[in-house]
Short mmCIF file of C-alpha atoms in Angstrom, two decimals:
data_model
loop_
_atom_site.label_atom_id
_atom_site.label_comp_id
_atom_site.label_asym_id
_atom_site.label_seq_id
_atom_site.Cartn_x
_atom_site.Cartn_y
_atom_site.Cartn_z
CA MET A 195 -74.80 13.62 57.49
CA THR A 196 -73.07 12.58 54.35
CA PHE A 197 -72.38 9.11 53.10
CA GLN A 198 -68.72 9.86 53.31
CA THR A 199 -68.65 10.89 56.99
CA VAL A 200 -70.66 7.95 57.95
CA THR A 201 -68.36 5.58 56.00
CA ASN A 202 -65.31 7.11 57.63
CA GLU A 203 -66.65 6.84 61.16
CA LEU A 204 -67.82 3.25 60.45
CA LEU A 205 -64.43 2.41 59.03
CA GLU A 206 -62.84 3.72 62.18
CA GLY A 207 -64.99 1.40 64.20
CA PHE A 208 -64.35 -1.51 61.87
CA SER A 209 -60.57 -1.03 62.28
CA GLN A 210 -61.30 -2.12 65.90
CA ASN A 211 -63.05 -5.23 64.68
CA CYS A 212 -60.22 -6.02 62.39
CA GLN A 213 -57.70 -5.49 65.13
CA LEU A 214 -59.52 -7.81 67.47
CA PHE A 215 -60.04 -10.31 64.62
CA PHE A 216 -56.28 -10.66 63.78
CA MET A 217 -54.99 -10.47 67.37
CA THR A 218 -57.51 -13.23 68.32
CA LEU A 219 -56.28 -15.46 65.56
CA LEU A 220 -52.73 -14.72 66.38
CA PHE A 221 -53.16 -16.00 69.96
CA ALA A 222 -56.01 -18.56 69.61
CA ILE A 223 -54.46 -20.63 66.85
CA PRO A 224 -51.41 -21.70 68.98
CA LEU A 225 -53.20 -21.62 72.27
CA GLY A 226 -55.72 -24.11 70.71
CA LEU A 227 -52.86 -26.46 69.91
CA ILE A 228 -51.79 -26.40 73.54
CA ILE A 229 -55.33 -27.21 74.65
CA THR A 230 -55.47 -29.99 72.25
CA LEU A 231 -52.32 -31.56 73.60
CA GLY A 232 -53.95 -31.25 77.04
CA SER A 233 -57.31 -32.90 75.93
CA MET A 234 -55.31 -35.69 74.29
CA SER A 235 -52.93 -36.17 77.15
CA LYS A 236 -52.52 -39.84 78.12
CA TRP A 237 -50.71 -39.08 81.39
CA ALA A 238 -52.21 -41.32 83.98
CA PRO A 239 -50.03 -40.93 87.25
CA LEU A 240 -51.97 -43.68 88.99
CA SER A 241 -51.51 -46.27 86.34
CA PHE A 242 -48.65 -47.93 88.36
CA LEU A 243 -51.46 -49.22 90.57
CA ARG A 244 -52.68 -51.39 87.87
CA ARG A 245 -50.82 -54.28 89.12
CA PHE A 246 -52.90 -54.19 92.34
CA LEU A 247 -56.14 -54.58 90.40
CA PRO A 248 -57.85 -57.84 91.13
CA VAL A 249 -57.62 -60.26 88.19
CA GLY A 250 -60.66 -61.89 86.80
CA GLU A 251 -64.33 -61.26 87.00
CA ALA A 252 -65.88 -60.28 90.30
CA GLY A 253 -69.00 -62.32 91.24
CA SER A 254 -71.27 -59.97 93.07
CA SER A 255 -72.63 -56.67 91.62
CA VAL A 256 -70.97 -54.84 94.45
CA GLY A 257 -67.72 -56.35 93.46
CA ARG A 258 -68.14 -55.27 90.00
CA PHE A 259 -68.93 -51.82 91.13
CA PHE A 260 -65.73 -51.66 93.08
CA ARG A 261 -63.71 -53.05 90.29
CA LYS A 262 -65.07 -50.55 87.84
CA THR A 263 -64.38 -47.69 90.18
CA ALA A 264 -60.84 -49.01 90.76
CA VAL A 265 -60.29 -49.14 87.02
CA CYS A 266 -61.59 -45.51 86.82
CA ILE A 267 -59.15 -44.41 89.35
CA VAL A 268 -56.17 -46.22 87.83
CA ASN A 269 -56.84 -44.78 84.42
CA PHE A 270 -57.53 -41.30 85.71
CA LYS A 271 -55.86 -38.74 83.42
CA PRO A 272 -55.68 -35.42 85.30
CA ILE A 273 -54.51 -33.15 82.51
CA ARG A 274 -57.05 -34.51 80.09
CA CYS A 275 -59.71 -34.07 82.70
CA VAL A 276 -58.96 -30.58 83.59
CA THR A 277 -58.53 -29.51 80.02
CA ARG A 278 -61.95 -31.00 78.91
CA ILE A 279 -63.80 -29.36 81.79
CA PHE A 280 -62.15 -26.08 80.78
CA VAL A 281 -63.35 -26.55 77.14
CA TRP A 282 -66.79 -27.52 78.35
CA VAL A 283 -67.08 -24.32 80.47
CA ILE A 284 -65.78 -21.97 77.68
CA ARG A 285 -67.95 -23.61 75.05
CA GLY A 286 -70.91 -23.94 77.32
CA THR A 287 -71.27 -20.27 78.32
CA PRO A 288 -71.98 -17.23 76.25
CA LEU A 289 -69.02 -15.32 74.79
CA LEU A 290 -70.90 -12.21 75.79
CA LEU A 291 -70.80 -13.38 79.38
CA GLN A 292 -67.11 -14.28 79.20
CA LEU A 293 -66.34 -10.78 77.92
CA LEU A 294 -68.17 -9.30 81.07
CA VAL A 295 -66.35 -11.73 83.34
CA VAL A 296 -62.84 -10.91 82.03
CA PHE A 297 -63.62 -7.19 82.09
CA TYR A 298 -65.39 -6.86 85.55
CA VAL A 299 -64.28 -9.80 87.67
CA PRO A 300 -60.62 -8.57 88.16
CA GLY A 301 -62.00 -5.37 89.55
CA LEU A 302 -64.74 -6.90 91.70
CA VAL A 303 -62.92 -9.81 93.07
CA PHE A 304 -59.26 -8.89 93.12
CA ASN A 305 -59.68 -5.17 93.54
CA TYR A 306 -57.66 -4.78 90.29
CA PRO A 307 -59.85 -3.00 87.81
CA MET A 308 -59.42 -3.50 84.10
CA THR A 309 -58.96 -0.19 82.57
CA GLN A 310 -58.04 -1.37 79.04
CA ARG A 311 -61.13 -2.52 77.05
CA MET A 312 -59.42 -3.93 74.03
CA PRO A 313 -56.95 -6.15 75.77
CA ALA A 314 -59.75 -7.49 78.03
CA ALA A 315 -61.79 -8.24 74.85
CA LEU A 316 -58.79 -9.93 73.33
CA VAL A 317 -58.31 -12.21 76.28
CA ALA A 318 -61.94 -13.31 76.24
CA PHE A 319 -61.85 -13.93 72.51
CA ALA A 320 -58.49 -15.66 72.41
CA ILE A 321 -59.50 -18.21 75.21
CA ASN A 322 -63.00 -18.68 73.69
CA TYR A 323 -61.78 -19.36 70.15
CA ALA A 324 -58.81 -21.48 71.37
CA ALA A 325 -61.33 -23.82 73.02
CA TYR A 326 -63.17 -24.17 69.74
CA PHE A 327 -60.09 -24.48 67.62
CA SER A 328 -58.66 -27.13 70.05
CA GLU A 329 -61.68 -29.39 69.32
CA ILE A 330 -61.19 -28.86 65.57
CA TYR A 331 -57.58 -29.77 65.81
CA ARG A 332 -58.43 -32.90 67.99
CA GLY A 333 -60.96 -34.02 65.49
CA GLY A 334 -58.38 -33.62 62.61
CA ILE A 335 -55.68 -35.44 64.53
CA GLU A 336 -57.94 -38.27 65.58
CA SER A 337 -59.29 -38.71 62.03
CA ILE A 338 -55.82 -39.60 60.76
CA PRO A 339 -55.75 -43.55 60.32
CA LYS A 340 -53.60 -45.45 62.85
CA GLY A 341 -51.76 -47.02 59.87
CA GLN A 342 -50.07 -43.67 59.13
CA TYR A 343 -48.52 -43.68 62.56
CA GLU A 344 -47.55 -47.38 62.25
CA ALA A 345 -45.99 -46.77 58.88
CA GLY A 346 -43.97 -43.88 60.31
CA GLN A 347 -42.86 -46.04 63.22
CA VAL A 348 -41.76 -49.02 61.27
CA LEU A 349 -39.75 -46.62 58.99
CA GLY A 350 -37.88 -45.66 62.07
CA LEU A 351 -39.34 -42.20 62.48
CA SER A 352 -39.58 -40.75 66.03
CA LYS A 353 -42.94 -39.57 67.37
CA VAL A 354 -42.08 -35.87 66.69
CA GLN A 355 -40.99 -36.80 63.09
CA ILE A 356 -44.20 -38.66 62.56
CA PHE A 357 -46.24 -35.59 63.72
CA PHE A 358 -44.52 -33.05 61.64
CA LYS A 359 -43.60 -35.07 58.51
CA VAL A 360 -46.56 -37.40 58.23
CA VAL A 361 -49.51 -36.22 60.24
CA LEU A 362 -49.59 -32.41 60.41
CA MET A 363 -50.10 -31.71 56.67
CA GLN A 364 -52.89 -34.20 56.44
CA VAL A 365 -54.54 -32.75 59.52
CA ILE A 366 -54.31 -29.19 57.99
CA LYS A 367 -56.08 -30.27 54.90
CA ARG A 368 -58.87 -31.92 56.95
CA ILE A 369 -59.49 -29.01 59.20
CA VAL A 370 -59.47 -26.17 56.69
CA PRO A 371 -63.32 -26.22 56.10
CA ALA A 372 -64.03 -26.24 59.79
CA MET A 373 -61.45 -23.62 60.56
CA GLY A 374 -62.90 -21.43 57.75
CA ASN A 375 -66.34 -21.76 59.32
CA GLU A 376 -65.08 -20.74 62.74
CA ILE A 377 -62.90 -17.89 61.48
CA ILE A 378 -65.81 -16.45 59.56
CA THR A 379 -67.90 -16.59 62.75
CA LEU A 380 -65.12 -14.70 64.58
CA VAL A 381 -65.39 -11.77 62.09
CA LYS A 382 -69.01 -11.22 63.17
CA ASP A 383 -68.42 -12.05 66.83
CA THR A 384 -65.96 -9.15 67.21
CA SER A 385 -68.91 -6.90 67.42
CA LEU A 386 -69.83 -8.42 70.70
CA ALA A 387 -66.97 -6.52 72.20
CA ARG A 388 -69.24 -3.40 72.35
CA ILE A 389 -70.74 -4.95 75.60
CA ILE A 390 -67.51 -3.71 77.33
CA ALA A 391 -67.57 -0.54 75.32
CA VAL A 392 -64.89 -1.38 72.75
CA ALA A 393 -65.49 1.29 70.05
CA GLU A 394 -66.18 -1.29 67.25
CA ILE A 395 -68.40 -0.72 64.22
CA LEU A 396 -71.76 -1.40 65.68
CA LYS A 397 -71.04 1.00 68.51
CA ALA A 398 -70.11 3.58 66.00
CA ALA A 399 -73.36 2.95 64.11
CA GLU A 400 -75.41 3.18 67.35
CA ARG A 401 -74.05 6.66 67.89
CA PHE A 402 -75.84 7.64 64.60
CA SER A 403 -79.07 5.93 65.57
CA ALA A 404 -79.03 7.71 68.91
CA ARG A 405 -79.22 10.87 66.92
CA GLY A 406 -82.10 9.48 64.85
CA VAL A 407 -80.11 8.30 61.81
CA ILE A 408 -80.92 4.64 61.34
CA TRP A 409 -79.43 3.64 58.03
CA PRO A 410 -75.63 3.45 59.13
CA LEU A 411 -76.67 0.65 61.49
CA PHE A 412 -77.81 -1.46 58.42
CA TYR A 413 -74.82 -0.18 56.39
CA THR A 414 -72.52 -1.91 58.87
CA GLY A 415 -73.63 -5.24 57.20
CA ALA A 416 -71.77 -4.35 54.08
CA PHE A 417 -68.34 -4.18 56.00
CA PHE A 418 -68.83 -7.63 57.49
CA LEU A 419 -70.03 -9.00 54.13
CA LEU A 420 -67.16 -7.74 52.35
CA PHE A 421 -64.57 -8.99 54.86
CA CYS A 422 -66.18 -12.42 54.91
CA GLY A 423 -66.24 -12.48 51.21
CA VAL A 424 -62.50 -11.96 51.14
CA LEU A 425 -62.04 -14.74 53.71
CA THR A 426 -64.24 -17.13 51.76
CA ILE A 427 -62.21 -16.61 48.63
CA LEU A 428 -58.99 -16.96 50.64
CA PHE A 429 -60.20 -20.35 52.17
CA GLY A 430 -61.38 -21.49 48.76
CA TYR A 431 -57.89 -20.75 47.58
CA ILE A 432 -56.20 -22.67 50.46
CA GLU A 433 -58.63 -25.61 50.01
CA LYS A 434 -57.67 -25.64 46.16
CA LYS A 435 -53.97 -25.49 47.02
CA LEU A 436 -54.35 -28.60 49.29
CA ASP A 437 -56.38 -30.37 46.62
CA TYR A 438 -53.30 -31.76 45.01
CA TYR A 439 -54.00 -35.12 46.70
CA LYS A 440 -56.89 -37.11 47.89
CA GLY A 441 -57.35 -38.83 51.24
CA MET B 61 -26.64 -67.67 63.91
CA TYR B 62 -30.26 -66.60 63.50
CA MET B 63 -31.12 -63.21 62.15
CA LEU B 64 -34.08 -63.12 64.51
CA GLU B 65 -35.02 -65.33 67.24
CA ALA B 66 -38.26 -65.35 69.43
CA LYS B 67 -38.85 -67.65 72.30
CA GLY B 68 -42.16 -68.18 74.07
CA ILE B 69 -43.84 -64.98 72.93
CA LYS B 70 -46.92 -64.26 74.83
CA LYS B 71 -49.49 -61.55 74.22
CA SER B 72 -52.97 -60.82 75.58
CA PHE B 73 -55.54 -58.28 74.80
CA GLY B 74 -57.36 -57.85 78.06
CA LYS B 75 -58.46 -61.31 79.12
CA LEU B 76 -58.11 -62.73 75.60
CA GLU B 77 -54.83 -64.49 75.17
CA ILE B 78 -53.75 -64.05 71.53
CA LEU B 79 -50.25 -65.56 71.50
CA LYS B 80 -49.66 -68.48 73.87
CA GLY B 81 -45.91 -68.87 73.70
CA ILE B 82 -44.66 -68.72 70.08
CA ASP B 83 -41.15 -69.97 69.35
CA PHE B 84 -39.78 -68.70 66.03
CA SER B 85 -36.36 -68.22 64.33
CA ILE B 86 -35.24 -67.10 60.93
CA ALA B 87 -31.74 -67.46 59.39
CA ARG B 88 -30.44 -64.81 56.90
CA GLY B 89 -31.71 -65.36 53.46
CA GLU B 90 -34.70 -67.50 54.50
CA SER B 91 -38.27 -66.84 53.44
CA ILE B 92 -40.90 -67.96 55.95
CA ALA B 93 -44.58 -67.99 55.27
CA ILE B 94 -46.99 -67.98 58.12
CA ILE B 95 -50.49 -69.35 57.45
CA GLY B 96 -53.51 -70.03 59.52
CA PRO B 97 -57.11 -69.11 60.09
CA SER B 98 -58.30 -65.60 60.86
CA GLY B 99 -57.83 -64.73 64.55
CA SER B 100 -54.99 -67.31 64.94
CA GLY B 101 -52.70 -64.59 65.97
CA LYS B 102 -50.36 -64.53 62.97
CA SER B 103 -50.64 -60.81 62.34
CA THR B 104 -50.32 -60.07 65.96
CA PHE B 105 -47.11 -62.10 66.09
CA LEU B 106 -45.76 -60.40 63.06
CA ARG B 107 -46.57 -56.96 64.54
CA SER B 108 -44.91 -57.81 67.80
CA LEU B 109 -41.64 -58.64 66.07
CA ILE B 110 -41.41 -55.02 64.89
CA ASN B 111 -42.74 -53.44 68.05
CA LEU B 112 -46.20 -52.46 66.82
CA GLU B 113 -47.51 -54.64 69.64
CA LYS B 114 -45.96 -54.91 73.08
CA ILE B 115 -45.55 -58.49 74.09
CA ASP B 116 -46.19 -59.69 77.62
CA GLY B 117 -43.73 -62.48 77.96
CA GLY B 118 -40.99 -64.31 76.13
CA ASP B 119 -37.67 -63.34 74.61
CA LEU B 120 -36.81 -61.53 71.38
CA VAL B 121 -33.36 -61.42 69.89
CA ILE B 122 -32.67 -59.49 66.63
CA ASP B 123 -29.32 -60.08 64.86
CA GLY B 124 -27.69 -61.05 68.20
CA GLN B 125 -29.09 -58.12 70.04
CA THR B 126 -31.41 -58.99 72.93
CA VAL B 127 -34.43 -56.73 72.61
CA VAL B 128 -36.89 -58.36 74.95
CA GLU B 129 -35.82 -60.59 77.77
CA ASN B 130 -38.46 -62.49 79.64
CA GLY B 131 -41.15 -59.95 78.62
CA VAL B 132 -39.10 -56.91 79.66
CA TYR B 133 -38.13 -54.48 76.88
CA GLN B 134 -34.47 -53.54 77.07
CA LYS B 135 -33.88 -49.84 77.58
CA ALA B 136 -30.46 -49.59 75.88
CA ASP B 137 -30.30 -47.60 72.69
CA GLU B 138 -28.89 -50.55 70.73
CA ALA B 139 -31.90 -52.62 71.71
CA LYS B 140 -34.33 -49.96 70.57
CA ALA B 141 -32.37 -49.49 67.39
CA ALA B 142 -32.47 -53.20 66.59
CA PHE B 143 -36.16 -52.87 65.51
CA ASN B 144 -34.85 -50.59 62.74
CA LYS B 145 -33.25 -53.54 61.14
CA LEU B 146 -36.73 -54.82 60.35
CA GLY B 147 -38.99 -53.40 57.50
CA MET B 148 -42.68 -53.96 57.23
CA VAL B 149 -45.34 -53.95 54.47
CA PHE B 150 -48.96 -53.57 55.49
CA GLN B 151 -52.15 -55.06 54.18
CA ASN B 152 -53.50 -51.46 53.60
CA PHE B 153 -50.22 -50.12 52.13
CA ASN B 154 -50.24 -47.14 54.50
CA LEU B 155 -48.58 -44.87 52.00
CA PHE B 156 -48.49 -41.24 52.93
CA PRO B 157 -51.25 -39.64 50.79
CA HIS B 158 -49.78 -36.15 50.77
CA LYS B 159 -46.49 -37.24 49.44
CA SER B 160 -45.57 -38.18 45.83
CA VAL B 161 -44.35 -41.70 45.19
CA LEU B 162 -40.66 -40.54 45.24
CA GLU B 163 -41.20 -38.50 48.42
CA ASN B 164 -42.80 -41.50 49.97
CA ILE B 165 -39.75 -43.63 49.40
CA ILE B 166 -37.04 -41.04 50.49
CA LEU B 167 -38.93 -39.56 53.45
CA ALA B 168 -37.68 -42.00 56.02
CA PRO B 169 -34.05 -42.33 54.85
CA VAL B 170 -33.64 -38.53 54.61
CA THR B 171 -35.53 -37.70 57.87
CA THR B 172 -33.75 -40.24 59.98
CA LYS B 173 -30.42 -38.93 58.47
CA LYS B 174 -29.56 -42.33 57.12
CA MET B 175 -28.93 -40.79 53.71
CA THR B 176 -28.71 -37.39 52.16
CA ARG B 177 -31.38 -36.46 49.63
CA GLU B 178 -28.72 -36.73 46.96
CA GLU B 179 -28.11 -40.37 47.87
CA ALA B 180 -31.79 -41.30 48.51
CA VAL B 181 -33.22 -39.98 45.28
CA PRO B 182 -31.04 -42.22 42.89
CA LEU B 183 -31.73 -45.26 45.19
CA ALA B 184 -35.44 -44.46 45.04
CA ARG B 185 -35.32 -44.35 41.24
CA GLU B 186 -33.44 -47.46 41.13
CA LEU B 187 -35.99 -49.23 43.42
CA LEU B 188 -38.85 -47.77 41.21
CA SER B 189 -37.33 -49.24 38.10
CA GLN B 190 -37.01 -52.60 39.69
CA ILE B 191 -40.73 -52.65 40.56
CA GLY B 192 -41.62 -51.31 37.09
CA LEU B 193 -42.97 -47.95 38.26
CA SER B 194 -40.29 -45.56 37.01
CA ASP B 195 -42.93 -43.42 35.18
CA LYS B 196 -44.91 -42.97 38.50
CA GLU B 197 -42.35 -41.15 40.66
CA ASN B 198 -44.28 -37.84 40.68
CA ALA B 199 -47.80 -39.50 41.08
CA TYR B 200 -49.63 -39.40 44.33
CA PRO B 201 -50.87 -42.58 45.99
CA TYR B 202 -54.54 -42.02 45.09
CA GLN B 203 -53.59 -41.96 41.46
CA LEU B 204 -52.20 -45.62 41.66
CA SER B 205 -54.02 -48.93 41.67
CA GLY B 206 -53.83 -51.01 44.79
CA GLY B 207 -51.20 -53.18 43.23
CA GLN B 208 -49.13 -50.30 42.30
CA GLN B 209 -49.58 -48.73 45.84
CA GLN B 210 -48.36 -51.94 47.42
CA ARG B 211 -45.30 -52.16 45.17
CA VAL B 212 -44.43 -48.56 46.21
CA ALA B 213 -44.82 -49.59 49.83
CA ILE B 214 -42.36 -52.39 49.28
CA ALA B 215 -39.89 -50.01 47.67
CA ARG B 216 -40.34 -47.60 50.56
CA ALA B 217 -39.50 -50.32 53.03
CA LEU B 218 -36.51 -51.41 50.98
CA ALA B 219 -35.09 -47.91 50.77
CA LEU B 220 -33.96 -48.41 54.41
CA LYS B 221 -32.18 -51.50 53.49
CA PRO B 222 -33.64 -53.68 56.17
CA ASP B 223 -32.14 -56.97 57.17
CA ILE B 224 -35.61 -58.59 57.37
CA LEU B 225 -38.82 -57.56 55.61
CA LEU B 226 -42.15 -58.47 57.17
CA PHE B 227 -45.31 -58.76 55.06
CA ASP B 228 -48.69 -58.56 56.73
CA GLU B 229 -51.14 -59.96 54.32
CA PRO B 230 -49.80 -57.90 51.46
CA THR B 231 -52.34 -58.88 48.88
CA SER B 232 -55.43 -59.27 51.06
CA ALA B 233 -56.76 -55.77 50.17
CA LEU B 234 -56.11 -56.20 46.41
CA ASP B 235 -58.48 -57.22 43.64
CA PRO B 236 -57.58 -60.76 42.49
CA GLU B 237 -56.14 -59.53 39.14
CA LEU B 238 -53.69 -57.19 40.96
CA THR B 239 -52.24 -59.72 43.38
CA GLY B 240 -49.86 -61.10 40.76
CA GLU B 241 -47.77 -58.03 40.24
CA VAL B 242 -47.25 -57.78 44.03
CA LEU B 243 -46.37 -61.40 44.45
CA ALA B 244 -44.03 -61.17 41.55
CA VAL B 245 -42.07 -58.43 43.42
CA ILE B 246 -42.00 -60.48 46.64
CA ARG B 247 -40.91 -63.61 44.68
CA ARG B 248 -37.92 -61.66 43.24
CA LEU B 249 -36.87 -60.47 46.69
CA SER B 250 -36.92 -64.09 47.90
CA GLU B 251 -34.84 -65.13 44.79
CA GLU B 252 -32.37 -62.40 45.79
CA HIS B 253 -32.17 -64.01 49.23
CA MET B 254 -33.79 -61.18 51.10
CA THR B 255 -34.83 -62.47 54.45
CA LEU B 256 -38.68 -62.53 54.44
CA VAL B 257 -41.46 -63.29 56.81
CA ILE B 258 -44.83 -63.34 55.03
CA VAL B 259 -48.22 -63.73 56.60
CA THR B 260 -50.51 -64.71 53.84
CA HIS B 261 -53.62 -66.40 52.64
CA GLU B 262 -52.15 -67.16 49.25
CA MET B 263 -51.39 -70.85 49.67
CA GLY B 264 -50.06 -71.32 46.28
CA PHE B 265 -47.66 -68.50 46.77
CA ALA B 266 -46.55 -69.64 50.25
CA LYS B 267 -45.80 -73.17 48.74
CA GLU B 268 -43.71 -71.80 45.92
CA VAL B 269 -41.78 -68.96 47.64
CA ALA B 270 -41.28 -70.06 51.20
CA ASN B 271 -38.38 -72.21 52.41
CA ARG B 272 -40.35 -72.95 55.48
CA VAL B 273 -44.01 -72.67 56.25
CA ILE B 274 -45.54 -72.20 59.74
CA PHE B 275 -49.14 -73.05 60.53
CA MET B 276 -50.58 -71.13 63.41
CA ASP B 277 -53.83 -71.78 65.11
CA GLU B 278 -55.36 -70.27 68.35
CA GLY B 279 -52.13 -68.65 69.31
CA VAL B 280 -49.72 -71.53 68.93
CA VAL B 281 -47.55 -72.78 66.27
CA MET B 282 -49.34 -75.98 65.15
CA GLU B 283 -46.88 -77.08 62.59
CA SER B 284 -43.63 -75.92 61.03
CA GLY B 285 -41.71 -77.39 58.09
CA THR B 286 -40.88 -77.27 54.41
CA PRO B 287 -43.83 -76.47 52.11
CA GLU B 288 -43.97 -80.16 51.13
CA GLU B 289 -44.15 -81.30 54.63
CA VAL B 290 -46.85 -78.91 55.70
CA PHE B 291 -48.98 -78.81 52.53
CA GLU B 292 -48.51 -82.49 51.29
CA GLN B 293 -47.38 -84.77 54.15
CA THR B 294 -49.07 -83.23 57.14
CA LYS B 295 -50.16 -85.60 60.01
CA ASN B 296 -51.66 -82.81 61.99
CA GLU B 297 -55.52 -82.92 61.94
CA ARG B 298 -55.87 -79.17 62.37
CA THR B 299 -53.54 -78.49 59.49
CA LYS B 300 -55.36 -80.93 57.32
CA ALA B 301 -58.81 -79.38 58.22
CA PHE B 302 -57.48 -75.87 57.48
CA LEU B 303 -55.91 -76.76 54.20
CA SER B 304 -58.89 -78.69 53.04
CA LYS B 305 -60.95 -75.51 53.42
CA VAL B 306 -58.50 -73.20 51.65
CA LEU B 307 -56.91 -75.27 48.95
#
């Protein structure tokens, strides 16, 4: 068992991790933006009922309760509600479990078994990370002062122009550290895909330990460390690039 | 004919009535200062003139174009476009932090296709020389003092060649020694017969620059007249009480 053969086999496994990593980013980054739009949606289809709301303060506590309920119904935002429940479920359950669900549930419930392991892993990862990204985006968008939108508006810019010309670059600068954090976590999370038998690096190392050779298992750490080191440098570079202004 | 005419403007935030029927008109070339205690509704009134606040009642006519009739916003494109004849300068400048001084000024004219970049850049340089900041065109807002930022914000508003320029407490966020340079720029605009509406706490400035002074309190116009009439010959007890506190 030479160092060279171990390295080669682990590299082969790690290529699966890399593939999952890049594909997840490719899908999760835009999908996250769609989820953000949903979770910030202001669409309230029942708002036309507002004019039927009783005016003034209700005297009794029962009256107040009914008024509060009525206000809740009138302000109900279905898209926002559904999206936020979705984000809650995705962030509130283990990714490991989500992998199992995506891989096994189509076969068990719809009699449509998943045969491809990698695409199943990709679906679970993309959805999971999109949910986290969406909250980072939302935080970034909501952190932009209202005055920036107002300045854009009084200068005659449309909402879309304000988003792309005024807000977007400022949001990107603000979310880079949080996104860097999340993306570095993703590198290591890719090894969870072995639960549905994706032949990633830890799976490859376990094949050695099954034969009594333990050290390749620890050796895998070097691959992750190296990859994350490159990402850290990359994010440091991006932050520096965006450091030409403050605020 | 009036450049802008407002009749019976009403605005409430929830149960709190901020504007209780404001009548206001301004002719081309006039400078009007609006004074009054905090919470009197003067900023809200100014903001509703340029569509940053939606009014609940009253009429608004900009340059002969009816924009709001009896509290109903007109849907026609000409009505919406009428707001673009107004420019606004904010208390907190609201410059775009990620854009250089020059880019801040040309962003709106170029984005709204009012000018080409080739037309906008010389205009921006001309405006910068007028406000004495020619050497700062490549600086970013964070590199400027508050007074300089506010002057850039004025240049940015002027680049769109507005018919009326609104100032919402333009010096309230500045250190006392920096207010002079901003007031000097506004004074020059007034001398050039730019149509100005200035909400301000600088009584000396209001007296000197305005053709007409409006004193607002608790959502109504208490008094309106020439600076002499309001500052020196007022009969109104509320005006007297306010002026005795601030002068």
